[in-house]
Coordinates of C-alpha atoms in Angstrom, one line a residue:
M1 CA -17.3 -40.4 3.6
K2 CA -18.9 -37.3 2.2
R3 CA -17.6 -36.4 -1.2
S4 CA -16.9 -32.9 -2.6
L5 CA -19.7 -31.6 -4.9
L6 CA -17.1 -30.3 -7.3
N7 CA -15.2 -33.6 -7.3
M8 CA -18.4 -35.5 -8.0
M9 CA -19.0 -33.2 -11.0
L10 CA -15.5 -34.2 -12.2
A11 CA -16.6 -37.9 -11.9
G12 CA -13.8 -38.6 -9.4
S13 CA -11.0 -37.6 -11.8
L14 CA -7.9 -36.8 -9.8
I15 CA -5.1 -35.5 -12.0
A16 CA -1.6 -34.7 -10.9
L17 CA -0.9 -31.0 -11.5
P18 CA 1.9 -29.7 -13.6
A19 CA 4.7 -27.8 -11.9
I20 CA 4.3 -24.1 -11.7
A21 CA 7.2 -21.9 -12.6
A22 CA 8.5 -19.4 -10.1
S23 CA 8.4 -16.6 -12.6
A24 CA 7.5 -16.0 -16.3
A25 CA 8.3 -13.7 -19.1
P26 CA 5.7 -12.6 -21.7
T27 CA 5.6 -14.0 -25.3
P28 CA 6.4 -11.6 -28.2
A29 CA 2.8 -11.9 -29.4
D30 CA 1.3 -11.0 -26.0
T31 CA 3.8 -8.2 -25.6
K32 CA 2.7 -6.8 -28.9
L33 CA -1.0 -7.2 -27.9
M34 CA -0.4 -5.1 -24.8
A35 CA 1.4 -2.4 -26.7
T36 CA -1.4 -2.2 -29.2
M37 CA -4.0 -2.0 -26.4
R38 CA -2.2 0.7 -24.5
A39 CA -1.9 2.8 -27.7
R40 CA -5.7 2.9 -28.1
P41 CA -7.2 6.3 -27.2
A42 CA -10.0 4.7 -25.1
V43 CA -7.4 2.7 -23.0
K44 CA -5.4 5.8 -22.5
T45 CA -8.5 7.5 -21.2
A46 CA -9.2 4.6 -18.9
L47 CA -5.6 4.6 -17.5
A48 CA -5.8 8.3 -16.9
A49 CA -9.1 7.8 -15.1
L50 CA -7.4 5.4 -12.7
E51 CA -4.9 8.1 -11.8
Q52 CA -7.6 10.7 -11.3
E53 CA -9.6 8.3 -9.1
H54 CA -6.7 7.3 -6.8
G55 CA -7.9 9.5 -3.9
Q56 CA -11.4 8.0 -4.1
W57 CA -9.9 4.5 -4.2
V58 CA -8.3 5.3 -0.8
E59 CA -11.6 6.7 0.6
N60 CA -13.4 3.6 -0.7
I61 CA -11.0 1.3 1.2
I62 CA -11.5 3.2 4.4
A63 CA -15.3 3.3 4.0
L64 CA -15.7 -0.4 3.2
T65 CA -13.2 -1.5 5.9
Q66 CA -15.3 0.2 8.5
I67 CA -18.5 -1.7 7.5
P68 CA -18.0 -5.0 9.5
A69 CA -18.3 -8.2 7.4
P70 CA -17.6 -11.1 9.7
P71 CA -18.0 -14.7 8.4
F72 CA -21.6 -15.4 7.3
K73 CA -22.6 -11.8 8.1
E74 CA -21.6 -9.9 5.0
A75 CA -25.1 -8.4 4.3
V76 CA -24.5 -4.8 5.4
R77 CA -21.3 -4.5 3.4
A78 CA -23.0 -6.3 0.4
K79 CA -25.8 -3.7 0.4
A80 CA -23.3 -0.8 0.5
Y81 CA -21.2 -2.4 -2.3
A82 CA -24.2 -3.0 -4.5
D83 CA -24.9 0.8 -4.2
M84 CA -21.3 1.4 -5.2
F85 CA -21.8 -0.8 -8.2
R86 CA -24.8 1.1 -9.4
A87 CA -23.0 4.5 -8.8
A88 CA -20.1 3.2 -10.9
G89 CA -22.4 2.5 -13.8
L90 CA -22.9 -1.2 -13.9
G91 CA -26.1 -2.7 -15.1
D92 CA -28.2 -5.6 -13.8
V93 CA -26.9 -5.0 -10.2
E94 CA -28.3 -7.5 -7.7
I95 CA -27.6 -9.5 -4.6
D96 CA -28.1 -13.1 -5.3
E97 CA -29.6 -15.8 -3.0
E98 CA -26.2 -16.6 -1.6
G99 CA -25.4 -13.0 -0.8
N100 CA -23.0 -12.2 -3.7
V101 CA -23.2 -8.8 -5.3
L102 CA -23.3 -8.9 -9.1
G103 CA -23.1 -6.2 -11.7
L104 CA -22.7 -6.5 -15.5
L105 CA -20.7 -4.4 -17.9
R106 CA -22.2 -5.3 -21.2
G107 CA -19.9 -6.0 -24.2
T108 CA -20.6 -5.9 -27.9
G109 CA -21.3 -9.6 -28.3
K110 CA -24.6 -11.3 -28.4
P111 CA -26.7 -11.4 -25.2
G112 CA -26.2 -14.6 -23.3
A113 CA -22.8 -15.3 -24.8
K114 CA -19.7 -16.3 -22.8
L115 CA -18.4 -13.7 -20.3
V116 CA -15.5 -12.9 -18.0
V117 CA -15.9 -12.8 -14.2
V118 CA -13.9 -10.4 -12.0
S119 CA -14.3 -10.8 -8.3
A120 CA -13.2 -9.7 -4.9
H121 CA -14.5 -11.1 -1.6
L122 CA -16.7 -9.2 0.9
D123 CA -16.0 -11.2 4.0
T124 CA -13.1 -11.0 6.5
V125 CA -11.8 -13.6 9.0
F126 CA -12.6 -11.4 12.0
P127 CA -15.5 -12.2 14.3
E128 CA -18.4 -9.9 15.0
G129 CA -17.4 -7.1 17.4
T130 CA -13.9 -6.6 16.1
D131 CA -12.9 -2.9 16.0
V132 CA -12.4 -2.1 12.3
T133 CA -11.7 1.6 12.7
V134 CA -9.0 2.6 10.1
R135 CA -5.9 4.3 11.3
R136 CA -3.9 6.2 8.7
E137 CA -0.2 7.1 8.9
G138 CA 0.8 8.9 5.8
D139 CA 0.4 6.4 2.9
T140 CA -0.2 3.4 5.3
L141 CA -3.6 2.3 6.4
H142 CA -4.1 0.0 9.4
A143 CA -7.2 -2.1 10.2
P144 CA -8.4 -5.7 10.3
G145 CA -9.3 -6.8 6.8
I146 CA -8.1 -3.6 5.1
G147 CA -6.0 -5.6 2.7
D148 CA -7.8 -9.0 2.6
D149 CA -9.9 -8.2 0.7
V150 CA -11.2 -4.7 1.1
A151 CA -8.4 -3.4 -1.1
G152 CA -9.6 -5.9 -3.7
L153 CA -13.1 -4.5 -3.5
A154 CA -11.9 -1.0 -3.9
T155 CA -9.6 -1.9 -6.8
Q156 CA -12.4 -3.6 -8.6
L157 CA -14.5 -0.4 -8.2
S158 CA -11.7 1.7 -9.7
L159 CA -11.5 -0.6 -12.7
I160 CA -15.2 -0.4 -13.3
K161 CA -15.2 3.4 -13.1
A162 CA -12.2 3.7 -15.5
L163 CA -13.9 1.5 -18.0
A164 CA -17.1 3.5 -17.7
A165 CA -15.2 6.8 -18.0
A166 CA -13.5 5.6 -21.3
K167 CA -16.8 4.1 -22.6
I168 CA -15.0 0.9 -23.3
R169 CA -17.1 -2.1 -24.4
A170 CA -15.1 -5.3 -24.9
P171 CA -16.4 -8.1 -27.2
M172 CA -17.4 -10.1 -24.1
D173 CA -19.6 -9.1 -21.2
I174 CA -17.7 -8.6 -17.9
L175 CA -19.4 -9.7 -14.7
F176 CA -18.1 -8.0 -11.6
V177 CA -18.7 -9.8 -8.3
G178 CA -18.4 -9.0 -4.6
D179 CA -18.6 -12.6 -3.3
V180 CA -19.3 -14.0 0.2
G181 CA -17.7 -16.9 2.1
E182 CA -14.1 -16.9 0.9
E183 CA -12.6 -17.0 4.4
G184 CA -12.5 -19.9 6.8
L185 CA -15.6 -22.0 7.2
G186 CA -17.2 -19.9 4.5
D187 CA -15.7 -22.6 2.3
L188 CA -15.9 -20.6 -0.9
R189 CA -19.7 -20.7 -0.8
G190 CA -20.1 -17.6 -2.8
V191 CA -18.1 -18.6 -5.8
K192 CA -19.3 -22.2 -5.6
H193 CA -22.8 -20.8 -5.9
L194 CA -21.8 -18.6 -8.8
F195 CA -20.4 -21.6 -10.8
L196 CA -22.8 -24.3 -9.8
K197 CA -26.2 -22.6 -9.2
G198 CA -26.0 -19.0 -10.2
K199 CA -27.8 -17.4 -13.2
Y200 CA -24.5 -16.9 -15.1
K201 CA -23.0 -20.4 -14.3
D202 CA -23.1 -21.6 -17.9
R203 CA -21.6 -18.5 -19.4
I204 CA -18.3 -18.1 -17.5
A205 CA -15.3 -18.4 -19.9
S206 CA -12.6 -17.1 -17.5
F207 CA -12.3 -15.8 -13.9
F208 CA -10.2 -13.3 -12.0
S209 CA -10.0 -13.0 -8.3
I210 CA -8.5 -9.7 -7.1
D211 CA -7.0 -11.0 -3.8
D212 CA -3.2 -11.1 -3.9
G213 CA -1.2 -8.8 -1.6
S214 CA 1.9 -8.2 -3.7
V215 CA 2.7 -6.3 -6.9
D216 CA 4.0 -9.4 -8.7
G217 CA 1.7 -12.1 -7.4
L218 CA -0.2 -14.2 -10.0
T219 CA -1.8 -17.3 -8.6
N220 CA -2.6 -20.0 -11.2
G221 CA -2.5 -23.0 -8.8
G222 CA -5.2 -23.7 -6.3
V223 CA -4.2 -25.4 -3.0
G224 CA -7.1 -27.7 -2.1
S225 CA -8.2 -28.3 1.5
R226 CA -10.4 -30.8 3.4
R227 CA -11.4 -29.8 6.9
Y228 CA -13.1 -32.0 9.5
K229 CA -14.6 -31.7 13.0
L230 CA -13.9 -35.1 14.6
T231 CA -16.1 -35.7 17.7
F232 CA -15.0 -38.6 19.9
K233 CA -17.8 -39.9 22.2
G234 CA -17.8 -42.2 25.2
P235 CA -19.8 -43.2 28.3
G236 CA -18.2 -40.7 30.6
G237 CA -18.1 -41.0 34.4
H238 CA -16.5 -40.0 37.7
S239 CA -12.7 -39.6 37.4
F240 CA -12.2 -41.8 40.5
G241 CA -15.2 -44.0 40.7
A242 CA -15.3 -44.9 37.0
F243 CA -11.5 -45.0 36.5
G244 CA -10.5 -47.7 34.0
I245 CA -13.3 -47.1 31.5
V246 CA -12.6 -45.7 28.0
N247 CA -11.9 -42.0 27.6
P248 CA -12.7 -40.2 24.3
M249 CA -9.9 -37.7 25.0
T250 CA -7.4 -40.5 25.0
A251 CA -8.7 -41.8 21.7
M252 CA -8.5 -38.3 20.3
S253 CA -4.9 -37.8 21.6
Q254 CA -3.8 -41.1 20.1
A255 CA -5.4 -40.2 16.8
I256 CA -3.4 -36.9 16.7
V257 CA -0.2 -38.7 17.5
N258 CA -0.9 -41.3 14.8
I259 CA -1.7 -38.5 12.2
Y260 CA 1.5 -36.7 12.8
K261 CA 3.4 -39.9 11.8
I262 CA 1.8 -39.8 8.3
P263 CA 4.5 -39.1 5.6
V264 CA 3.5 -36.4 3.1
P265 CA 5.4 -35.2 -0.1
K266 CA 7.3 -31.9 -0.2
S267 CA 6.2 -31.6 -3.8
P268 CA 3.4 -31.2 -4.5
K269 CA 3.3 -29.5 -1.1
T270 CA 0.9 -31.3 1.2
T271 CA 0.2 -30.5 4.8
F272 CA -2.0 -31.1 7.8
S273 CA -2.7 -29.4 11.1
A274 CA -4.6 -30.4 14.3
S275 CA -5.8 -26.9 14.9
V276 CA -8.6 -26.6 17.5
V277 CA -9.6 -29.0 20.3
G278 CA -12.3 -29.0 23.0
G279 CA -14.4 -31.1 25.3
G280 CA -14.9 -32.3 28.8
S281 CA -17.1 -30.8 31.5
S282 CA -15.1 -31.0 34.8
V283 CA -11.7 -31.7 36.1
N284 CA -13.1 -34.6 38.1
A285 CA -15.1 -36.2 35.3
I286 CA -14.1 -38.6 32.5
P287 CA -15.5 -36.7 29.5
R288 CA -18.4 -37.9 27.5
E289 CA -17.1 -36.1 24.5
S290 CA -14.0 -34.4 23.0
W291 CA -13.5 -32.9 19.6
L292 CA -10.8 -31.8 17.2
Q293 CA -10.8 -29.6 14.1
L294 CA -8.3 -30.7 11.5
D295 CA -7.1 -29.0 8.3
M296 CA -5.5 -30.9 5.4
R297 CA -4.1 -29.2 2.3
S298 CA -2.3 -30.0 -0.9
E299 CA -1.4 -28.5 -4.3
S300 CA -2.6 -31.8 -5.8
A301 CA -6.1 -33.2 -5.7
A302 CA -4.7 -36.8 -5.8
E303 CA -2.3 -36.2 -2.9
L304 CA -5.1 -34.5 -0.9
A305 CA -7.3 -37.5 -1.4
K306 CA -4.6 -39.9 -0.3
L307 CA -3.9 -37.8 2.8
E308 CA -7.6 -37.7 3.7
Q309 CA -7.8 -41.5 3.5
A310 CA -4.7 -41.9 5.6
V311 CA -5.9 -39.4 8.3
L312 CA -9.3 -40.9 8.7
A313 CA -7.8 -44.4 9.0
Q314 CA -5.6 -43.1 11.8
V315 CA -8.7 -41.6 13.5
D316 CA -10.3 -45.0 13.4
A317 CA -7.1 -46.6 14.7
G318 CA -7.1 -44.2 17.7
V319 CA -10.6 -45.2 18.6
A320 CA -9.8 -48.9 18.2
S321 CA -6.7 -48.5 20.3
E322 CA -8.6 -46.9 23.2
N323 CA -11.4 -49.4 23.1
A324 CA -8.8 -52.2 23.3
A325 CA -6.9 -50.6 26.1
R326 CA -9.6 -49.9 28.6
S327 CA -13.0 -51.2 29.7
T328 CA -16.0 -50.8 27.5
K329 CA -18.5 -52.2 30.0
D330 CA -20.4 -48.9 30.1
G331 CA -20.0 -48.3 26.3
A332 CA -17.3 -48.0 23.7
I333 CA -15.7 -45.0 22.1
S334 CA -17.1 -43.8 18.7
V335 CA -16.2 -40.9 16.5
D336 CA -18.3 -38.6 14.3
K337 CA -16.5 -37.4 11.2
Q338 CA -18.1 -34.1 10.1
L339 CA -16.7 -32.5 6.9
I340 CA -16.7 -28.7 7.6
G341 CA -14.5 -27.5 4.7
D342 CA -13.9 -28.5 1.1
R343 CA -11.8 -26.3 -1.1
P344 CA -11.0 -28.1 -4.4
A345 CA -7.5 -28.2 -5.7
G346 CA -6.9 -27.2 -9.3
N347 CA -4.6 -25.5 -11.8
T348 CA -4.7 -23.1 -14.7
D349 CA -1.9 -24.0 -17.1
A350 CA 0.9 -21.4 -17.3
A351 CA 0.7 -21.7 -21.1
S352 CA -3.0 -20.8 -21.2
P353 CA -4.0 -17.5 -22.9
L354 CA -5.4 -16.1 -19.6
V355 CA -2.1 -16.6 -17.8
Q356 CA 0.1 -15.6 -20.7
Q357 CA -1.8 -12.4 -21.4
T358 CA -1.7 -11.5 -17.7
I359 CA 2.0 -12.1 -17.6
A360 CA 2.3 -9.6 -20.5
A361 CA 0.1 -7.1 -18.7
Y362 CA 2.4 -7.2 -15.7
A363 CA 5.4 -6.7 -17.9
T364 CA 4.0 -3.4 -19.2
E365 CA 4.8 -2.0 -15.8
G366 CA 8.2 -3.7 -15.6
V367 CA 6.9 -6.4 -13.3
T368 CA 7.9 -10.1 -13.7
A369 CA 4.9 -12.2 -12.7
R370 CA 5.5 -14.6 -9.9
L371 CA 3.4 -17.7 -10.5
S372 CA 2.3 -19.5 -7.4
F373 CA -0.1 -21.8 -5.6
S374 CA -2.6 -20.4 -3.0
S375 CA -6.1 -21.0 -1.7
T376 CA -8.5 -18.4 -3.1
D377 CA -11.8 -18.1 -4.9
A378 CA -10.0 -19.1 -8.1
N379 CA -9.8 -22.7 -6.8
V380 CA -13.4 -23.3 -7.9
P381 CA -13.0 -22.6 -11.6
M382 CA -9.6 -24.2 -11.7
N383 CA -11.1 -27.4 -10.4
L384 CA -13.9 -27.2 -13.0
G385 CA -11.4 -26.8 -15.8
I386 CA -12.4 -23.2 -16.4
P387 CA -9.4 -20.8 -16.6
G388 CA -9.1 -18.9 -13.4
I389 CA -6.3 -16.9 -11.7
T390 CA -5.8 -14.5 -8.7
I391 CA -4.2 -11.1 -9.3
S392 CA -3.0 -8.3 -7.2
R393 CA -5.3 -6.1 -5.0
A394 CA -2.6 -3.8 -3.8
A395 CA 1.1 -3.4 -4.3
T396 CA 2.3 -3.7 -0.7
G397 CA 0.8 -4.9 2.6
G398 CA 1.3 -7.1 5.5
R399 CA 0.1 -8.8 8.7
G400 CA -2.9 -10.3 6.9
H401 CA -5.5 -12.0 9.2
S402 CA -4.2 -10.1 12.2
L403 CA -5.6 -7.1 14.1
D404 CA -2.6 -4.9 12.9
E405 CA -3.1 -5.7 9.2
W406 CA -1.9 -2.9 6.9
I407 CA -1.6 -1.8 3.3
D408 CA 0.4 0.9 1.5
V409 CA -1.7 3.2 -0.7
S410 CA 1.1 5.4 -2.2
P411 CA 0.0 6.2 -5.8
V412 CA 3.0 5.1 -7.8
E413 CA 2.9 1.3 -6.9
S414 CA -0.9 1.2 -6.4
L415 CA -1.6 2.6 -9.8
K416 CA 0.8 0.2 -11.3
V417 CA -1.3 -2.7 -10.0
K418 CA -4.6 -1.2 -11.3
R419 CA -3.1 -0.6 -14.7
M420 CA -1.9 -4.1 -15.0
N421 CA -5.2 -5.5 -13.9
L422 CA -7.2 -3.4 -16.4
L423 CA -5.1 -4.6 -19.3
A424 CA -5.3 -8.3 -18.3
I425 CA -9.1 -8.1 -17.9
L426 CA -9.6 -6.4 -21.2
A427 CA -7.4 -8.9 -23.0
A428 CA -9.4 -11.8 -21.4
A429 CA -12.6 -10.1 -22.6
G430 CA -11.3 -10.1 -26.2
Y431 CA -10.4 -6.4 -26.4
R432 CA -7.7 -5.7 -29.0

């Protein structure tokens, strides 16, 4: 069985995750920190710049949405986003070998010191050829991918421009990233590259992903996933003449039935899904091959590993059952187990400074942070033991991953999100 690169780095350590509270209030110390920061003239200038730039934020959302970025084909949007980074005033702008867009806002610390990463993902779930024309109805924008995660990209640009307008330099460098491969079979490839192979990999102290679609969302738990394509193979033959020989489709069907009898815990939440199937060549032929795509998820790395072991055992049992039930005179059933997705589980402790300061940043706008598990780019740093969280991209939206996806861009709530994000990022970068 193929092991996760990230789990190999952790030497196989599988640790049960602590429970994550539904909501959280800021500490007095962090409340005071936020009040001190907001009173600084430079921060006031930055917050005012966010308000002035709101109309451009909307235009950026529309422009970026209408540049298609299907899975593994983000290059055109990446080039446009790199140009936006340069125009916003970032230095060292580049597109790395994986396709991520990187831009650095230098701090006052020593070159090469630890830094904070802020990211939003470039890709969408939608295939090439999807109509991504934006339709506007008042303060509501409709289009595939407009929220997830184009709103995050545009919000990130607004934060960069506000920091530049106020000439704010935090003690730590801030690396802004438009990353690739967050969706589907992209398997977090952009952020994995950033942390495991990229030029900044040894400098990252904390990580923000701008990818939550609600005003109060704060993800500090990473739902891990393991995804397989299971290909069942057999001799095949004529449906009448070869009747009685083994059938890979029967083995696959039995495996699915077996898998759905596996008990899983409600907490930590653990799930599985037989999601996509295919195979066969003709209605009058016993297939030579059938295949299944399977998704397994858990809030716990340990439970995910247990589920994976149980699922693969049931796959083998389905094969063995078919080989025992019918003739193998022309060949037996076999199964190829191809790992096609590996998102590591993880957690950033709710008591960590990153989470606590972000809770306090939300509270400056009267928002009680809702701590939760999800599957985002932040899974990677969480799994590596580096503080990472996912914060809001827009206040309100819906129908994500559908053709009628939408977001609300009315200024009051949208600006609230951007102000909270700005304070949280500055706090993480050591600004006081």
